[in-house]
PDB file of C-alpha atoms in Angstrom:
ATOM      1  CA  MET A1316     -40.887   3.050  58.081  1.00  0.00           C
ATOM      2  CA  ALA A1317     -38.687   0.752  56.149  1.00  0.00           C
ATOM      3  CA  ASP A1318     -34.941   1.011  56.244  1.00  0.00           C
ATOM      4  CA  PRO A1319     -33.701   2.655  52.955  1.00  0.00           C
ATOM      5  CA  GLU A1320     -30.780   0.220  52.710  1.00  0.00           C
ATOM      6  CA  SER A1321     -33.072  -2.807  52.835  1.00  0.00           C
ATOM      7  CA  THR A1322     -35.162  -1.554  49.895  1.00  0.00           C
ATOM      8  CA  THR A1323     -32.167  -0.724  47.670  1.00  0.00           C
ATOM      9  CA  ALA A1324     -30.258  -3.919  48.340  1.00  0.00           C
ATOM     10  CA  PRO A1325     -32.643  -6.224  46.430  1.00  0.00           C
ATOM     11  CA  ASP A1326     -32.747  -3.757  43.513  1.00  0.00           C
ATOM     12  CA  SER A1327     -28.952  -3.388  43.329  1.00  0.00           C
ATOM     13  CA  VAL A1328     -28.358  -7.114  42.945  1.00  0.00           C
ATOM     14  CA  PRO A1329     -30.067  -7.292  39.538  1.00  0.00           C
ATOM     15  CA  GLU A1330     -28.302  -4.055  38.483  1.00  0.00           C
ATOM     16  CA  GLU A1331     -24.924  -5.534  39.424  1.00  0.00           C
ATOM     17  CA  ALA A1332     -25.741  -8.723  37.534  1.00  0.00           C
ATOM     18  CA  GLN A1333     -26.839  -6.700  34.533  1.00  0.00           C
ATOM     19  CA  ALA A1334     -23.637  -4.604  34.642  1.00  0.00           C
ATOM     20  CA  LYS A1335     -21.522  -7.784  34.853  1.00  0.00           C
ATOM     21  CA  THR A1336     -23.392  -9.242  31.882  1.00  0.00           C
ATOM     22  CA  GLN A1337     -22.732  -6.079  29.867  1.00  0.00           C
ATOM     23  CA  VAL A1338     -19.032  -6.194  30.770  1.00  0.00           C
ATOM     24  CA  ASP A1339     -18.855  -9.855  29.769  1.00  0.00           C
ATOM     25  CA  GLU A1340     -20.593  -9.142  26.443  1.00  0.00           C
ATOM     26  CA  THR A1341     -18.259  -6.238  25.722  1.00  0.00           C
ATOM     27  CA  ALA A1342     -15.220  -8.362  26.571  1.00  0.00           C
ATOM     28  CA  ALA A1343     -16.459 -11.097  24.245  1.00  0.00           C
ATOM     29  CA  LYS A1344     -16.885  -8.573  21.417  1.00  0.00           C
ATOM     30  CA  LEU A1345     -13.389  -7.197  21.998  1.00  0.00           C
ATOM     31  CA  ASN A1346     -11.922 -10.708  21.953  1.00  0.00           C
ATOM     32  CA  ASN A1347     -13.469 -11.230  18.533  1.00  0.00           C
ATOM     33  CA  LEU A1348     -12.309  -7.826  17.287  1.00  0.00           C
ATOM     34  CA  THR A1349      -9.392  -7.905  14.893  1.00  0.00           C
ATOM     35  CA  LEU A1350      -7.505  -4.802  13.984  1.00  0.00           C
ATOM     36  CA  ARG A1351      -6.201  -4.725  10.449  1.00  0.00           C
ATOM     37  CA  ILE A1352      -3.930  -1.962   9.272  1.00  0.00           C
ATOM     38  CA  TRP A1353      -3.738  -3.172   5.690  1.00  0.00           C
ATOM     39  CA  PRO A1354      -5.002  -2.035   3.308  1.00  0.00           C
ATOM     40  CA  PRO A1355      -4.879   1.623   4.334  1.00  0.00           C
ATOM     41  CA  THR A1356      -8.000   3.707   3.829  1.00  0.00           C
ATOM     42  CA  GLN A1357      -8.221   6.079   0.888  1.00  0.00           C
ATOM     43  CA  ARG A1358      -7.970   8.938   3.369  1.00  0.00           C
ATOM     44  CA  THR A1359      -4.635   7.563   4.606  1.00  0.00           C
ATOM     45  CA  ARG A1360      -3.370   7.065   1.072  1.00  0.00           C
ATOM     46  CA  ASP A1361      -4.340  10.652   0.203  1.00  0.00           C
ATOM     47  CA  ALA A1362      -2.469  11.886   3.285  1.00  0.00           C
ATOM     48  CA  VAL A1363       0.622   9.954   2.141  1.00  0.00           C
ATOM     49  CA  ILE A1364       0.376  11.544  -1.315  1.00  0.00           C
ATOM     50  CA  ASN A1365       0.005  15.037   0.175  1.00  0.00           C
ATOM     51  CA  ARG A1366       3.034  14.479   2.392  1.00  0.00           C
ATOM     52  CA  LEU A1367       5.057  13.252  -0.602  1.00  0.00           C
ATOM     53  CA  ILE A1368       4.085  16.366  -2.566  1.00  0.00           C
ATOM     54  CA  GLN A1369       5.161  18.542   0.337  1.00  0.00           C
ATOM     55  CA  THR A1370       8.472  16.693   0.752  1.00  0.00           C
ATOM     56  CA  LEU A1371       9.286  16.855  -2.951  1.00  0.00           C
ATOM     57  CA  SER A1372       8.239  20.461  -3.595  1.00  0.00           C
ATOM     58  CA  THR A1373       9.422  22.322  -0.478  1.00  0.00           C
ATOM     59  CA  GLN A1374      12.719  22.737   1.314  1.00  0.00           C
ATOM     60  CA  SER A1375      13.697  19.521   3.067  1.00  0.00           C
ATOM     61  CA  VAL A1376      16.761  17.418   3.719  1.00  0.00           C
ATOM     62  CA  LEU A1377      16.072  15.708   0.404  1.00  0.00           C
ATOM     63  CA  SER A1378      15.758  18.963  -1.555  1.00  0.00           C
ATOM     64  CA  LYS A1379      18.990  20.329  -0.114  1.00  0.00           C
ATOM     65  CA  ARG A1380      20.821  17.508  -1.825  1.00  0.00           C
ATOM     66  CA  TYR A1381      18.738  16.915  -4.966  1.00  0.00           C
ATOM     67  CA  GLY A1382      16.741  20.111  -5.416  1.00  0.00           C
ATOM     68  CA  THR A1383      13.046  20.818  -5.153  1.00  0.00           C
ATOM     69  CA  VAL A1384      10.508  19.579  -7.652  1.00  0.00           C
ATOM     70  CA  PRO A1385       7.872  21.983  -9.023  1.00  0.00           C
ATOM     71  CA  GLU A1386       4.521  21.296  -7.365  1.00  0.00           C
ATOM     72  CA  ASP A1387       2.779  20.088 -10.545  1.00  0.00           C
ATOM     73  CA  GLU A1388       5.591  17.583 -11.192  1.00  0.00           C
ATOM     74  CA  ALA A1389       5.645  16.642  -7.506  1.00  0.00           C
ATOM     75  CA  THR A1390       1.903  15.906  -7.624  1.00  0.00           C
ATOM     76  CA  VAL A1391       2.250  13.564 -10.593  1.00  0.00           C
ATOM     77  CA  ALA A1392       5.339  11.897  -9.090  1.00  0.00           C
ATOM     78  CA  ALA A1393       3.734  11.491  -5.653  1.00  0.00           C
ATOM     79  CA  LYS A1394       0.645   9.802  -7.079  1.00  0.00           C
ATOM     80  CA  SER A1395       2.793   7.461  -9.135  1.00  0.00           C
ATOM     81  CA  ILE A1396       5.106   6.658  -6.210  1.00  0.00           C
ATOM     82  CA  GLU A1397       2.188   5.868  -3.894  1.00  0.00           C
ATOM     83  CA  GLU A1398       0.309   3.767  -6.458  1.00  0.00           C
ATOM     84  CA  GLU A1399       3.404   1.713  -7.321  1.00  0.00           C
ATOM     85  CA  ALA A1400       4.275   1.174  -3.659  1.00  0.00           C
ATOM     86  CA  PHE A1401       0.672   0.194  -2.893  1.00  0.00           C
ATOM     87  CA  SER A1402       0.682  -2.329  -5.753  1.00  0.00           C
ATOM     88  CA  VAL A1403       3.969  -3.906  -4.663  1.00  0.00           C
ATOM     89  CA  ALA A1404       2.874  -4.137  -1.024  1.00  0.00           C
ATOM     90  CA  GLY A1405      -0.618  -5.338  -1.942  1.00  0.00           C
ATOM     91  CA  ALA A1406       0.838  -8.194  -3.970  1.00  0.00           C
ATOM     92  CA  SER A1407       2.560  -9.440  -0.800  1.00  0.00           C
ATOM     93  CA  PHE A1408      -0.563  -9.317   1.386  1.00  0.00           C
ATOM     94  CA  SER A1409      -2.243 -12.446   2.716  1.00  0.00           C
ATOM     95  CA  GLU A1410      -5.426 -12.683   4.792  1.00  0.00           C
ATOM     96  CA  ASP A1411      -3.530 -14.366   7.631  1.00  0.00           C
ATOM     97  CA  ASP A1412      -1.291 -11.331   7.973  1.00  0.00           C
ATOM     98  CA  ASP A1413      -2.049  -8.554  10.452  1.00  0.00           C
ATOM     99  CA  GLY A1414      -0.591  -6.083   7.983  1.00  0.00           C
ATOM    100  CA  ILE A1415       2.402  -4.782   9.912  1.00  0.00           C
ATOM    101  CA  GLU A1416       4.981  -6.352   7.589  1.00  0.00           C
ATOM    102  CA  ILE A1417       3.032  -5.178   4.541  1.00  0.00           C
ATOM    103  CA  LEU A1418       2.829  -1.649   5.938  1.00  0.00           C
ATOM    104  CA  GLN A1419       6.609  -1.695   6.459  1.00  0.00           C
ATOM    105  CA  LEU A1420       7.106  -2.852   2.865  1.00  0.00           C
ATOM    106  CA  TYR A1421       4.750  -0.096   1.649  1.00  0.00           C
ATOM    107  CA  SER A1422       6.740   2.507   3.575  1.00  0.00           C
ATOM    108  CA  LYS A1423      10.091   1.218   2.296  1.00  0.00           C
ATOM    109  CA  GLU A1424       8.823   1.160  -1.282  1.00  0.00           C
ATOM    110  CA  ILE A1425       7.631   4.766  -0.982  1.00  0.00           C
ATOM    111  CA  SER A1426      11.004   5.879   0.390  1.00  0.00           C
ATOM    112  CA  LYS A1427      12.940   3.970  -2.252  1.00  0.00           C
ATOM    113  CA  ARG A1428      10.821   5.291  -5.119  1.00  0.00           C
ATOM    114  CA  MET A1429      10.907   8.861  -3.818  1.00  0.00           C
ATOM    115  CA  LEU A1430      14.706   8.752  -3.646  1.00  0.00           C
ATOM    116  CA  ASP A1431      14.934   7.187  -7.115  1.00  0.00           C
ATOM    117  CA  THR A1432      12.670   9.931  -8.470  1.00  0.00           C
ATOM    118  CA  VAL A1433      14.694  12.847  -7.089  1.00  0.00           C
ATOM    119  CA  LYS A1434      18.005  11.234  -8.071  1.00  0.00           C
ATOM    120  CA  ALA A1435      16.811  10.669 -11.647  1.00  0.00           C
ATOM    121  CA  ARG A1436      15.465  14.216 -11.857  1.00  0.00           C
ATOM    122  CA  ALA A1437      18.717  15.693 -10.527  1.00  0.00           C
ATOM    123  CA  ALA A1438      20.772  13.608 -12.974  1.00  0.00           C
ATOM    124  CA  ALA A1439      18.539  14.674 -15.878  1.00  0.00           C
ATOM    125  CA  ALA A1440      18.785  18.328 -14.846  1.00  0.00           C
ATOM    126  CA  ALA A1441      22.565  18.082 -14.650  1.00  0.00           C
ATOM    127  CA  ALA A1442      22.721  16.427 -18.086  1.00  0.00           C
ATOM    128  CA  ASP A1443      20.380  19.029 -19.598  1.00  0.00           C
ATOM    129  CA  SER A1444      22.408  21.937 -18.250  1.00  0.00           C
ATOM    130  CA  GLY A1445      25.632  20.359 -19.536  1.00  0.00           C
ATOM    131  CA  GLU A1446      27.482  20.764 -16.275  1.00  0.00           C
ATOM    132  CA  ALA A1447      30.456  18.483 -16.661  1.00  0.00           C
ATOM    133  CA  GLY A1448      31.774  19.564 -13.279  1.00  0.00           C
ATOM    134  CA  VAL A1449      29.015  17.975 -11.231  1.00  0.00           C
ATOM    135  CA  ASP A1450      29.901  14.997  -9.065  1.00  0.00           C
ATOM    136  CA  SER A1451      26.944  12.616  -9.355  1.00  0.00           C
ATOM    137  CA  SER A1452      27.724  10.973  -6.033  1.00  0.00           C
ATOM    138  CA  ASN A1453      26.875  14.084  -4.011  1.00  0.00           C
ATOM    139  CA  GLY A1454      24.988  16.296  -6.454  1.00  0.00           C
ATOM    140  CA  GLY A1455      27.431  19.197  -6.065  1.00  0.00           C
ATOM    141  CA  PRO A1456      30.516  20.529  -7.772  1.00  0.00           C
ATOM    142  CA  VAL A1457      33.528  18.243  -7.937  1.00  0.00           C
ATOM    143  CA  SER A1458      35.876  19.156  -5.100  1.00  0.00           C
ATOM    144  CA  GLY A1459      38.272  21.869  -6.172  1.00  0.00           C
ATOM    145  CA  GLU A1460      35.992  23.090  -8.954  1.00  0.00           C
ATOM    146  CA  GLU A1461      33.600  25.901  -8.235  1.00  0.00           C
ATOM    147  CA  ILE A1462      31.202  26.552 -11.074  1.00  0.00           C
ATOM    148  CA  SER A1463      29.506  29.905 -11.017  1.00  0.00           C
ATOM    149  CA  SER A1464      28.253  32.371 -13.571  1.00  0.00           C
ATOM    150  CA  SER A1465      31.042  34.854 -12.745  1.00  0.00           C
ATOM    151  CA  THR A1466      33.714  32.165 -13.335  1.00  0.00           C
ATOM    152  CA  VAL A1467      32.166  31.201 -16.665  1.00  0.00           C
ATOM    153  CA  LYS A1468      31.941  34.869 -17.758  1.00  0.00           C
ATOM    154  CA  ALA A1469      35.556  35.477 -16.746  1.00  0.00           C
ATOM    155  CA  GLU A1470      36.715  32.559 -18.861  1.00  0.00           C
ATOM    156  CA  ALA A1471      34.725  33.680 -21.913  1.00  0.00           C
TER     157      ALA A1471
END
């Protein structure tokens, strides 16, 4: 009877060579693989818009200072913010870029535009309500002046 090790040894050599060839081919494919993070997929852009809507329309650090935005307004604003930021960042993109700097610009533009939107909305709301006692630097009453409905009624 033949030794089992002697019969498997010749067969294992071609298998090892084949496995090494597969590893080499995979390594070559990975070396040619480039990962690009710009432009983001539509799914990613939609996720950004949904997160903007949530941030603008629900309680957050931003809403504590500037107030919440109704969801229908937040939806329109979020789409506009994302589209404008995407356009600005896209204009800066070059094929030689890996996209990291562009993605940072996109993120900064979104943050800047979101802040501009809530500040403008808060200023417009303050102007519409005619509250002269609102300090525009912090969005609240001027120090020393408390404006409430009971104070206004008492003065009337």
